[in-house]
């Protein structure tokens, strides 16, 4: 059998293509399973017929797959793959397949350019683009070409449906008119969808840019944090070295004093041992005269020894007390100041890391359990008339002008002011900065301190302890006793450390390295307020 004849035998009369899953009806005609099923779906119920010979069936026939024809179609496709690209072929070109140019809905035939020229040009012959879907282009009731569109029922109808069928009297229009209106709506929808898609595309691009930016920022922050942590570790090592060095030096100083006292006691022990041996010898003598004569010569020395026992013990106790202990305040302030410096540096580049770093305050109950008085404020109600307090209530200035504040029981007549907050337990540390000129004092005081007269000034009573600069000299004061500091502070920043329970109030020069200035020891019986005194020139103190 020739190639064109074989192709014709294997071509579905509905889709005009090689069979796909072919089935055969009882009338003997074969079709693609999809093609004949789709054709029947467009026919009314119980009106099934063969698309080729129009043979009718009372019930929908069972579609049986033709295995031999299926194998032949598959074999033909595999041996002639190029023919599948031809598409819809001309119905009348039997000898050699030619692509169709148009399809006539009236004739249900596809025509090439040659056959199209001799085709009837009457209006009844409706030409469309080549198609194989002819079943759905005719009315299933009147078997006429669908030419109109019913707007009320949204259905494509033939002329008979419009004149005498169920769509009679309905508003109808040609398929071209209806199609154009539908396409206009679709174009509007398409335009809106296009705008939405463009907007979505812009958002996608924006999010992609944001993702790249987040990756970039995350990489930068990661590098910053890594460098920050490394820097913190180095600073911590430096703080550790500094604190351990202070502990070591204090240990050496205390042990040196202990060694000196031990040496003195060893000499005393040796002298006492000699005296004891001599007395034992006298006790063992049998000659009374010798005993009395020997005792007469040594009795004065032995009597002095007995009388001096109490004095020696008191002197030894003072020496032991003078040895002292490690200055925990200095160690704490050094450690706290070093860590605070690290925290301050960390706050600037990364606030979150600073918050984490504050957690180290719980690592040492002994040295870091300190309440920092950075939130300390000045009580203007206690301020004398020749001092002014800043708006943030952390700085006090000496003023030539009398502020003429109302006189109250809590207001000082001198240039002095107390803090709002007080301390009655625990450890506390705060810092103060002083002016370069003028005179000033800073310290702690009981709230029961008198408010009038010279005895109300810091250090001139037994209810206040202070350190300050007077006549360009630095000294500490308590209960009218003044002790000049052996070393002049090298900075204008000072740390104050209060251990209320132990009864220690220490002052430190916040130079580098931090230097201990003085420590007061007392048994505190009242809450303690910070107290400030300024006088002359541009004198000021700031928390």
Short mmCIF file of C-alpha atoms in Angstrom, two decimals:
data_model
loop_
_atom_site.label_atom_id
_atom_site.label_comp_id
_atom_site.label_asym_id
_atom_site.label_seq_id
_atom_site.Cartn_x
_atom_site.Cartn_y
_atom_site.Cartn_z
CA UNK A 1 0.00 0.00 0.00
CA UNK A 2 1.38 3.43 -0.96
CA UNK A 3 2.28 5.94 1.72
CA UNK A 4 -0.63 8.36 1.01
CA UNK A 5 -3.14 5.51 1.03
CA UNK A 6 -1.73 4.15 4.31
CA UNK A 7 -1.93 7.56 5.87
CA UNK A 8 -5.55 7.97 4.78
CA UNK A 9 -6.43 4.64 6.36
CA UNK A 10 -4.80 5.71 9.65
CA UNK A 11 -6.27 9.24 9.74
CA UNK A 12 -9.16 10.15 12.05
CA UNK A 13 -11.96 11.82 10.07
CA UNK A 14 -12.65 14.20 12.96
CA UNK A 15 -9.18 15.59 13.88
CA UNK A 16 -7.59 14.78 10.49
CA UNK A 17 -4.56 13.38 12.25
CA UNK A 18 -3.08 9.93 12.79
CA UNK A 19 -5.19 7.93 15.23
CA UNK A 20 -4.48 8.32 18.90
CA UNK A 21 -5.91 5.43 20.95
CA UNK A 22 -8.30 4.48 18.07
CA UNK A 23 -11.74 2.92 18.75
CA UNK A 24 -14.19 1.34 16.24
CA UNK A 25 -17.99 1.69 16.21
CA UNK A 26 -20.40 -1.08 15.22
CA UNK A 27 -20.86 0.64 11.85
CA UNK A 28 -17.19 -0.06 11.12
CA UNK A 29 -15.83 3.49 11.27
CA UNK A 30 -12.87 4.27 13.54
CA UNK A 31 -12.00 7.46 15.37
CA UNK A 32 -9.68 8.70 18.07
CA UNK A 33 -11.21 7.93 21.46
CA UNK A 34 -11.01 11.59 22.51
CA UNK A 35 -12.48 12.88 19.23
CA UNK A 36 -15.62 10.72 19.19
CA UNK A 37 -16.21 11.24 22.93
CA UNK A 38 -15.96 15.01 22.57
CA UNK A 39 -18.36 14.93 19.58
CA UNK A 40 -20.99 13.00 21.49
CA UNK A 41 -20.69 15.32 24.47
CA UNK A 42 -21.99 18.13 22.21
CA UNK A 43 -25.03 16.06 21.09
CA UNK A 44 -28.29 15.84 23.00
CA UNK A 45 -28.88 12.85 25.27
CA UNK A 46 -29.98 9.62 23.51
CA UNK A 47 -29.01 11.01 20.07
CA UNK A 48 -25.68 9.34 19.46
CA UNK A 49 -24.58 8.90 15.86
CA UNK A 50 -21.46 8.09 13.87
CA UNK A 51 -19.70 11.35 12.97
CA UNK A 52 -18.90 9.95 9.52
CA UNK A 53 -21.98 7.97 8.27
CA UNK A 54 -24.52 9.53 10.69
CA UNK A 55 -25.72 6.06 11.74
CA UNK A 56 -27.72 6.54 14.93
CA UNK A 57 -27.61 4.58 18.17
CA UNK A 58 -30.39 4.34 20.72
CA UNK A 59 -27.91 4.10 23.56
CA UNK A 60 -24.40 5.32 23.73
CA UNK A 61 -22.31 2.59 22.15
CA UNK A 62 -19.45 1.01 24.02
CA UNK A 63 -16.11 2.17 22.61
CA UNK A 64 -13.81 -0.76 21.96
CA UNK A 65 -10.11 -0.18 21.45
CA UNK A 66 -8.73 -1.45 18.14
CA UNK A 67 -5.41 -2.97 19.10
CA UNK A 68 -4.19 -3.72 15.57
CA UNK A 69 -5.00 -0.24 14.28
CA UNK A 70 -3.39 1.25 17.41
CA UNK A 71 -0.16 -0.65 16.68
CA UNK A 72 -0.24 0.41 13.03
CA UNK A 73 -0.72 4.08 14.00
CA UNK A 74 2.15 3.99 16.47
CA UNK A 75 4.39 2.28 13.92
CA UNK A 76 3.45 4.86 11.28
CA UNK A 77 4.30 7.72 13.64
CA UNK A 78 7.68 6.21 14.48
CA UNK A 79 8.61 5.69 10.81
CA UNK A 80 7.19 9.00 9.53
CA UNK A 81 7.73 11.55 12.34
CA UNK A 82 8.07 14.47 9.95
CA UNK A 83 4.56 14.05 8.72
CA UNK A 84 3.15 14.84 12.11
CA UNK A 85 4.33 18.39 11.74
CA UNK A 86 2.19 18.91 8.63
CA UNK A 87 -0.85 19.70 10.80
CA UNK A 88 -4.33 19.80 9.25
CA UNK A 89 -4.30 18.57 5.66
CA UNK A 90 -6.49 19.33 2.71
CA UNK A 91 -9.44 16.95 2.54
CA UNK A 92 -9.37 16.74 -1.29
CA UNK A 93 -5.61 16.22 -1.80
CA UNK A 94 -5.72 12.44 -1.70
CA UNK A 95 -2.61 11.53 -3.69
CA UNK A 96 -0.23 13.75 -1.78
CA UNK A 97 -1.05 15.45 1.58
CA UNK A 98 -1.10 19.25 1.40
CA UNK A 99 -1.60 21.55 4.42
CA UNK A 100 -5.04 23.13 4.58
CA UNK A 101 -5.42 26.92 4.33
CA UNK A 102 -9.05 27.14 5.50
CA UNK A 103 -11.82 24.93 6.82
CA UNK A 104 -15.42 25.21 5.50
CA UNK A 105 -17.89 24.72 8.33
CA UNK A 106 -20.74 24.11 5.88
CA UNK A 107 -18.90 21.42 3.93
CA UNK A 108 -17.03 20.13 6.97
CA UNK A 109 -13.89 20.02 4.85
CA UNK A 110 -10.42 21.55 5.00
CA UNK A 111 -9.14 23.16 1.79
CA UNK A 112 -5.68 23.93 0.49
CA UNK A 113 -5.04 27.11 -1.52
CA UNK A 114 -5.83 25.32 -4.84
CA UNK A 115 -9.14 23.81 -3.77
CA UNK A 116 -10.08 27.02 -1.99
CA UNK A 117 -10.06 28.89 -5.30
CA UNK A 118 -12.75 26.66 -6.82
CA UNK A 119 -14.79 26.47 -3.59
CA UNK A 120 -18.22 28.08 -3.55
CA UNK A 121 -18.13 31.72 -2.51
CA UNK A 122 -21.73 31.82 -1.29
CA UNK A 123 -22.51 33.22 2.16
CA UNK A 124 -23.61 29.80 3.38
CA UNK A 125 -20.09 28.53 3.17
CA UNK A 126 -18.41 29.78 6.38
CA UNK A 127 -14.63 29.69 6.22
CA UNK A 128 -12.43 29.56 9.32
CA UNK A 129 -8.83 28.82 10.16
CA UNK A 130 -7.96 25.13 9.66
CA UNK A 131 -9.55 23.10 12.44
CA UNK A 132 -10.55 19.56 13.22
CA UNK A 133 -13.10 20.47 15.88
CA UNK A 134 -16.14 20.59 13.59
CA UNK A 135 -18.56 18.87 15.93
CA UNK A 136 -18.65 21.73 18.41
CA UNK A 137 -19.16 24.29 15.60
CA UNK A 138 -22.65 23.08 14.69
CA UNK A 139 -25.87 23.23 16.63
CA UNK A 140 -26.57 19.90 18.25
CA UNK A 141 -30.33 20.41 17.70
CA UNK A 142 -30.59 21.82 14.17
CA UNK A 143 -27.22 20.61 12.85
CA UNK A 144 -26.55 24.07 11.49
CA UNK A 145 -23.43 26.21 11.78
CA UNK A 146 -23.25 28.27 14.97
CA UNK A 147 -23.39 31.89 13.78
CA UNK A 148 -24.90 33.87 16.66
CA UNK A 149 -24.44 34.42 20.37
CA UNK A 150 -27.28 34.66 22.89
CA UNK A 151 -26.29 37.22 25.53
CA UNK A 152 -29.08 36.19 27.91
CA UNK A 153 -28.08 32.51 28.03
CA UNK A 154 -24.39 33.04 27.17
CA UNK A 155 -24.61 30.38 24.44
CA UNK A 156 -23.54 30.09 20.81
CA UNK A 157 -26.60 29.35 18.62
CA UNK A 158 -27.59 28.80 14.99
CA UNK A 159 -30.11 30.87 13.01
CA UNK A 160 -32.91 28.35 13.69
CA UNK A 161 -32.35 28.63 17.46
CA UNK A 162 -32.76 32.39 17.17
CA UNK A 163 -35.91 32.28 14.96
CA UNK A 164 -37.82 29.24 16.20
CA UNK A 165 -35.83 27.57 18.97
CA UNK A 166 -35.53 28.10 22.66
CA UNK A 167 -33.61 31.35 22.18
CA UNK A 168 -36.38 33.03 20.18
CA UNK A 169 -36.92 36.62 21.29
CA UNK A 170 -33.59 36.76 23.10
CA UNK A 171 -31.04 39.43 22.45
CA UNK A 172 -28.56 37.94 20.00
CA UNK A 173 -25.55 39.19 18.09
CA UNK A 174 -23.12 37.78 15.62
CA UNK A 175 -20.25 35.71 16.84
CA UNK A 176 -17.78 38.35 15.63
CA UNK A 177 -19.56 41.12 17.56
CA UNK A 178 -19.85 39.02 20.70
CA UNK A 179 -16.29 37.83 20.33
CA UNK A 180 -15.04 41.39 19.94
CA UNK A 181 -16.88 42.48 23.10
CA UNK A 182 -15.54 39.50 25.00
CA UNK A 183 -12.04 40.17 23.71
CA UNK A 184 -12.35 43.83 24.77
CA UNK A 185 -13.22 42.68 28.28
CA UNK A 186 -10.40 40.18 28.19
CA UNK A 187 -7.99 42.85 27.01
CA UNK A 188 -9.04 45.03 29.95
CA UNK A 189 -8.62 42.09 32.29
CA UNK A 190 -5.31 41.27 30.62
CA UNK A 191 -4.18 44.86 31.11
CA UNK A 192 -5.10 44.72 34.80
CA UNK A 193 -3.44 41.35 35.19
CA UNK A 194 -0.38 42.67 33.39
CA UNK A 195 -0.24 45.63 35.78
CA UNK A 196 -0.59 43.31 38.74
CA UNK A 197 2.09 41.02 37.35
CA UNK A 198 4.41 43.98 36.80
CA UNK A 199 3.68 45.15 40.34
CA UNK A 200 4.34 41.65 41.64
CA UNK A 201 7.55 41.53 39.61
CA UNK A 202 8.66 44.84 41.11
CA UNK A 203 7.87 43.53 44.59
CA UNK A 204 9.81 40.35 43.84
CA UNK A 205 12.76 42.43 42.68
CA UNK A 206 12.45 44.63 45.77
CA UNK A 207 12.34 41.58 48.04
CA UNK A 208 15.27 40.02 46.22
CA UNK A 209 17.18 43.26 46.72
CA UNK A 210 16.15 43.23 50.38
CA UNK A 211 17.34 39.64 50.67
CA UNK A 212 20.71 40.58 49.20
CA UNK A 213 20.87 43.58 51.53
CA UNK A 214 20.00 41.39 54.54
CA UNK A 215 22.72 38.91 53.58
CA UNK A 216 25.14 41.79 53.19
CA UNK A 217 24.18 43.38 56.52
CA UNK A 218 24.26 40.03 58.29
CA UNK A 219 27.76 39.40 56.97
CA UNK A 220 28.83 42.87 58.11
CA UNK A 221 27.28 42.48 61.55
CA UNK A 222 28.79 39.01 61.89
CA UNK A 223 32.22 40.40 61.12
CA UNK A 224 31.62 43.33 63.49
CA UNK A 225 30.49 41.07 66.32
CA UNK A 226 33.42 38.72 65.76
CA UNK A 227 35.88 41.61 65.90
CA UNK A 228 34.02 43.04 68.89
CA UNK A 229 34.14 39.80 70.86
CA UNK A 230 37.83 39.38 70.07
CA UNK A 231 38.45 42.92 71.24
CA UNK A 232 36.45 42.31 74.42
CA UNK A 233 38.46 39.17 75.13
CA UNK A 234 41.69 41.15 74.74
CA UNK A 235 40.38 43.89 77.05
CA UNK A 236 39.21 41.29 79.56
CA UNK A 237 42.67 39.76 79.51
CA UNK A 238 44.13 43.21 80.18
CA UNK A 239 41.66 43.82 83.05
CA UNK A 240 42.43 40.38 84.46
CA UNK A 241 46.15 41.09 84.31
CA UNK A 242 45.68 44.46 86.02
CA UNK A 243 43.44 43.09 88.80
CA UNK A 244 45.65 40.06 89.45
CA UNK A 245 48.65 42.37 89.55
CA UNK A 246 46.99 44.50 92.25
CA UNK A 247 46.03 41.39 94.22
CA UNK A 248 49.61 40.13 93.96
CA UNK A 249 51.09 43.46 95.09
CA UNK A 250 48.66 43.69 98.01
CA UNK A 251 49.47 40.12 98.98
CA UNK A 252 53.21 40.91 98.95
CA UNK A 253 52.69 44.03 101.09
CA UNK A 254 50.50 42.22 103.64
CA UNK A 255 52.84 39.21 103.80
CA UNK A 256 55.85 41.52 104.24
CA UNK A 257 54.19 43.17 107.24
CA UNK A 258 53.26 39.74 108.61
CA UNK A 259 56.88 38.56 108.20
CA UNK A 260 58.20 41.63 110.06
CA UNK A 261 55.79 41.05 112.94
CA UNK A 262 56.67 37.35 113.06
CA UNK A 263 60.37 38.24 113.24
CA UNK A 264 59.73 40.64 116.12
CA UNK A 265 57.70 38.00 117.96
CA UNK A 266 60.42 35.40 117.40
CA UNK A 267 62.97 37.75 119.05
CA UNK A 268 60.54 38.27 121.91
CA UNK A 269 60.07 34.50 122.25
CA UNK A 270 63.83 33.96 122.40
CA UNK A 271 64.20 36.59 125.14
CA UNK A 272 61.34 35.09 127.12
CA UNK A 273 62.85 31.64 126.78
CA UNK A 274 66.13 32.89 128.31
CA UNK A 275 64.31 34.45 131.23
CA UNK A 276 62.30 31.29 131.76
CA UNK A 277 65.48 29.19 131.84
CA UNK A 278 67.07 31.49 134.42
CA UNK A 279 64.00 31.36 136.66
CA UNK A 280 63.93 27.56 136.38
CA UNK A 281 67.58 27.44 137.49
CA UNK A 282 66.76 29.59 140.53
CA UNK A 283 63.82 27.36 141.35
CA UNK A 284 66.12 24.32 141.32
CA UNK A 285 68.73 25.86 143.68
CA UNK A 286 68.93 24.57 147.26
CA UNK A 287 70.94 27.46 148.71
CA UNK A 288 68.48 30.11 149.97
CA UNK A 289 71.09 32.82 150.04
CA UNK A 290 71.98 32.35 146.41
CA UNK A 291 68.31 32.33 145.39
CA UNK A 292 67.60 35.55 147.25
CA UNK A 293 70.70 37.30 145.96
CA UNK A 294 70.06 36.26 142.33
CA UNK A 295 66.37 37.17 142.51
CA UNK A 296 67.24 40.57 144.04
CA UNK A 297 69.42 41.44 141.05
CA UNK A 298 66.80 40.30 138.42
CA UNK A 299 63.55 41.10 140.19
CA UNK A 300 63.25 44.56 138.71
CA UNK A 301 63.56 43.16 135.18
CA UNK A 302 60.98 40.45 135.86
CA UNK A 303 58.57 42.87 137.47
CA UNK A 304 58.79 45.13 134.39
CA UNK A 305 57.96 42.08 132.30
CA UNK A 306 54.83 41.36 134.31
CA UNK A 307 53.68 44.98 134.21
CA UNK A 308 54.40 45.26 130.51
CA UNK A 309 52.43 42.16 129.49
CA UNK A 310 49.19 44.07 129.00
CA UNK A 311 50.95 46.89 127.15
CA UNK A 312 52.79 44.39 124.95
CA UNK A 313 49.55 42.64 124.08
CA UNK A 314 47.90 45.96 123.23
CA UNK A 315 50.91 46.94 121.13
CA UNK A 316 50.95 43.58 119.38
CA UNK A 317 47.21 43.80 118.72
CA UNK A 318 47.72 47.20 117.12
CA UNK A 319 50.53 45.82 115.00
CA UNK A 320 48.36 42.92 113.86
CA UNK A 321 45.54 45.33 113.11
CA UNK A 322 47.97 47.60 111.24
CA UNK A 323 48.87 44.69 108.95
CA UNK A 324 45.38 44.99 107.48
CA UNK A 325 43.87 42.82 104.79
CA UNK A 326 43.52 42.89 101.04
CA UNK A 327 41.84 46.10 99.84
CA UNK A 328 38.73 44.51 98.37
CA UNK A 329 37.41 47.95 97.53
CA UNK A 330 40.39 48.77 95.33
CA UNK A 331 40.19 45.37 93.65
CA UNK A 332 36.43 45.76 93.11
CA UNK A 333 36.69 49.30 91.74
CA UNK A 334 39.57 48.33 89.43
CA UNK A 335 37.66 45.35 88.13
CA UNK A 336 34.35 47.20 87.88
CA UNK A 337 35.91 50.21 86.19
CA UNK A 338 37.68 47.98 83.67
CA UNK A 339 34.51 46.09 82.85
CA UNK A 340 32.49 49.33 82.74
CA UNK A 341 34.99 50.70 80.23
CA UNK A 342 34.48 47.64 78.09
CA UNK A 343 30.69 47.94 78.36
CA UNK A 344 30.85 51.64 77.46
CA UNK A 345 32.90 50.83 74.39
CA UNK A 346 30.55 48.05 73.41
CA UNK A 347 27.42 50.22 73.79
CA UNK A 348 28.45 52.41 70.91
CA UNK A 349 28.84 49.76 68.16
CA UNK A 350 26.34 47.19 69.38
CA UNK A 351 23.82 47.93 72.14
CA UNK A 352 22.61 44.30 72.35
CA UNK A 353 26.11 43.07 73.10
CA UNK A 354 26.37 45.63 75.91
CA UNK A 355 23.20 44.25 77.47
CA UNK A 356 24.68 40.76 77.30
CA UNK A 357 27.95 42.00 78.76
CA UNK A 358 26.12 43.47 81.76
CA UNK A 359 25.33 39.88 82.67
CA UNK A 360 28.92 39.44 83.89
CA UNK A 361 27.89 41.38 87.01
CA UNK A 362 26.56 38.09 88.39
CA UNK A 363 29.72 36.07 87.83
CA UNK A 364 31.42 37.08 91.07
CA UNK A 365 29.32 37.58 94.17
CA UNK A 366 32.30 38.96 96.02
CA UNK A 367 33.75 41.53 93.64
CA UNK A 368 31.02 42.40 91.14
CA UNK A 369 27.94 42.50 93.36
CA UNK A 370 27.97 46.28 93.25
CA UNK A 371 25.08 48.65 92.68
CA UNK A 372 26.28 51.40 90.42
CA UNK A 373 24.87 54.79 91.35
CA UNK A 374 24.71 56.16 87.79
CA UNK A 375 21.03 57.01 88.35
CA UNK A 376 21.80 59.13 91.42
CA UNK A 377 20.06 62.54 91.41
CA UNK A 378 20.52 65.66 93.55
CA UNK A 379 17.76 66.83 95.91
CA UNK A 380 17.22 70.53 95.20
CA UNK A 381 15.15 70.79 98.41
CA UNK A 382 18.40 70.41 100.39
CA UNK A 383 20.50 72.78 98.25
CA UNK A 384 21.93 75.94 99.83
CA UNK A 385 21.18 79.32 98.33
CA UNK A 386 24.65 79.74 96.80
CA UNK A 387 24.55 76.58 94.70
CA UNK A 388 22.61 75.79 91.54
CA UNK A 389 21.62 72.33 90.35
CA UNK A 390 21.54 71.40 86.65
CA UNK A 391 18.31 70.48 84.89
CA UNK A 392 19.21 66.77 84.82
CA UNK A 393 19.99 67.06 88.57
CA UNK A 394 23.44 65.48 88.31
CA UNK A 395 25.67 68.58 88.51
CA UNK A 396 26.01 71.22 91.25
CA UNK A 397 27.59 74.69 90.63
CA UNK A 398 28.71 77.38 93.04
CA UNK A 399 26.73 80.60 92.52
CA UNK A 400 27.61 84.16 93.54
CA UNK A 401 23.95 85.07 93.30
CA UNK A 402 21.73 84.13 96.22
CA UNK A 403 19.05 81.80 94.89
CA UNK A 404 16.67 82.94 97.67
CA UNK A 405 15.11 79.55 98.12
CA UNK A 406 12.56 79.19 100.94
CA UNK A 407 14.09 78.18 104.26
CA UNK A 408 13.01 74.67 105.33
CA UNK A 409 14.21 72.18 107.96
CA UNK A 410 16.07 70.13 105.33
CA UNK A 411 17.80 72.99 103.47
CA UNK A 412 21.50 73.67 104.10
CA UNK A 413 22.62 77.22 104.77
CA UNK A 414 26.06 76.38 103.38
CA UNK A 415 26.94 75.63 99.74
CA UNK A 416 25.91 72.00 100.08
CA UNK A 417 23.35 69.50 98.67
CA UNK A 418 22.36 65.87 99.35
CA UNK A 419 21.32 63.15 96.93
CA UNK A 420 17.74 61.90 96.71
CA UNK A 421 18.75 58.24 97.06
CA UNK A 422 20.26 56.72 100.17
CA UNK A 423 22.08 53.47 100.96
CA UNK A 424 21.42 51.31 103.99
CA UNK A 425 22.81 47.95 102.84
CA UNK A 426 24.94 46.28 100.19
CA UNK A 427 27.87 47.51 98.11
CA UNK A 428 27.61 50.68 96.03
CA UNK A 429 29.91 52.44 93.62
CA UNK A 430 29.56 55.77 91.88
CA UNK A 431 31.83 58.28 90.21
CA UNK A 432 32.13 62.04 90.28
CA UNK A 433 33.99 64.57 88.16
CA UNK A 434 35.29 67.80 89.66
CA UNK A 435 36.02 71.24 88.31
CA UNK A 436 39.58 72.34 87.61
CA UNK A 437 39.15 75.55 89.62
CA UNK A 438 37.53 76.44 92.93
CA UNK A 439 37.11 74.39 96.08
CA UNK A 440 34.93 71.32 96.54
CA UNK A 441 34.17 68.33 98.77
CA UNK A 442 32.33 65.11 98.13
CA UNK A 443 31.38 62.24 100.40
CA UNK A 444 28.58 60.58 102.39
CA UNK A 445 26.40 61.86 105.23
CA UNK A 446 23.57 60.75 107.49
CA UNK A 447 20.20 62.42 106.87
CA UNK A 448 20.31 63.62 110.51
CA UNK A 449 23.27 65.94 109.75
CA UNK A 450 22.60 69.47 110.98
CA UNK A 451 21.68 72.03 108.31
CA UNK A 452 23.04 75.24 109.85
CA UNK A 453 26.44 76.51 110.97
CA UNK A 454 29.98 75.35 110.32
CA UNK A 455 29.24 71.95 111.85
CA UNK A 456 26.91 71.19 108.92
CA UNK A 457 29.76 71.14 106.36
CA UNK A 458 31.14 67.78 105.18
CA UNK A 459 33.74 66.43 107.59
CA UNK A 460 33.13 68.97 110.36
CA UNK A 461 30.85 66.57 112.26
CA UNK A 462 30.64 62.90 113.17
CA UNK A 463 27.80 62.32 110.70
CA UNK A 464 29.69 62.86 107.45
CA UNK A 465 32.82 61.59 105.71
CA UNK A 466 34.37 63.45 102.81
CA UNK A 467 37.28 64.07 100.47
CA UNK A 468 38.01 67.30 98.64
CA UNK A 469 40.26 70.16 97.60
CA UNK A 470 40.80 73.16 99.86
CA UNK A 471 43.45 75.83 99.20
CA UNK A 472 44.73 73.68 96.32
CA UNK A 473 45.43 70.80 98.72
CA UNK A 474 43.65 67.46 98.78
CA UNK A 475 42.56 65.94 102.07
CA UNK A 476 39.97 63.69 103.75
CA UNK A 477 37.78 64.87 106.64
CA UNK A 478 35.59 63.36 109.40
CA UNK A 479 34.47 64.68 112.78
CA UNK A 480 36.58 67.88 112.32
CA UNK A 481 39.74 65.79 111.76
CA UNK A 482 41.54 66.55 108.54
CA UNK A 483 44.19 64.31 106.94
CA UNK A 484 46.11 65.59 103.95
CA UNK A 485 46.51 63.04 101.17
CA UNK A 486 50.14 61.94 100.60
CA UNK A 487 49.75 62.04 96.83
CA UNK A 488 48.02 64.65 94.73
CA UNK A 489 45.36 63.07 92.46
CA UNK A 490 46.38 63.05 88.81
CA UNK A 491 42.84 63.17 87.39
CA UNK A 492 39.60 65.03 88.05
CA UNK A 493 37.52 61.86 88.16
CA UNK A 494 37.02 60.00 91.43
CA UNK A 495 35.38 56.73 92.39
CA UNK A 496 33.54 56.25 95.69
CA UNK A 497 33.02 52.72 96.99
CA UNK A 498 30.67 52.03 99.92
CA UNK A 499 30.41 48.66 101.65
CA UNK A 500 27.69 49.48 104.15
CA UNK A 501 27.62 46.17 106.02
CA UNK A 502 31.40 45.99 106.46
CA UNK A 503 31.56 49.70 107.29
CA UNK A 504 34.00 50.90 104.63
CA UNK A 505 33.92 54.09 102.59
CA UNK A 506 36.78 54.35 100.07
CA UNK A 507 37.89 57.05 97.63
CA UNK A 508 39.86 56.31 94.45
CA UNK A 509 41.65 58.40 91.88
CA UNK A 510 40.41 57.13 88.50
CA UNK A 511 43.71 57.63 86.76
CA UNK A 512 45.50 54.87 84.87
CA UNK A 513 46.14 52.77 86.83
CA UNK A 514 43.45 53.44 89.44
CA UNK A 515 44.95 54.58 92.75
CA UNK A 516 43.52 54.24 96.24
CA UNK A 517 43.29 57.56 98.12
CA UNK A 518 41.75 56.80 101.49
CA UNK A 519 39.33 54.48 103.32
CA UNK A 520 37.14 55.38 106.27
CA UNK A 521 36.03 52.56 108.60
CA UNK A 522 32.94 52.95 110.76
CA UNK A 523 29.86 51.18 112.01
CA UNK A 524 27.12 52.90 110.08
CA UNK A 525 23.90 53.41 112.04
CA UNK A 526 21.81 55.41 109.55
CA UNK A 527 21.22 55.40 105.80
CA UNK A 528 23.90 57.29 103.89
CA UNK A 529 23.26 60.03 101.29
CA UNK A 530 25.85 61.34 98.86
CA UNK A 531 26.76 64.92 99.75
CA UNK A 532 28.40 67.71 97.68
CA UNK A 533 29.98 71.03 98.70
CA UNK A 534 31.34 73.71 96.29
CA UNK A 535 32.76 77.18 96.77
CA UNK A 536 34.39 79.94 94.72
CA UNK A 537 35.39 80.53 91.14
CA UNK A 538 33.93 78.08 88.68
CA UNK A 539 33.64 75.26 91.21
CA UNK A 540 31.35 72.37 90.26
CA UNK A 541 30.85 68.64 90.85
CA UNK A 542 29.07 66.25 88.48
CA UNK A 543 27.86 62.68 88.99
#
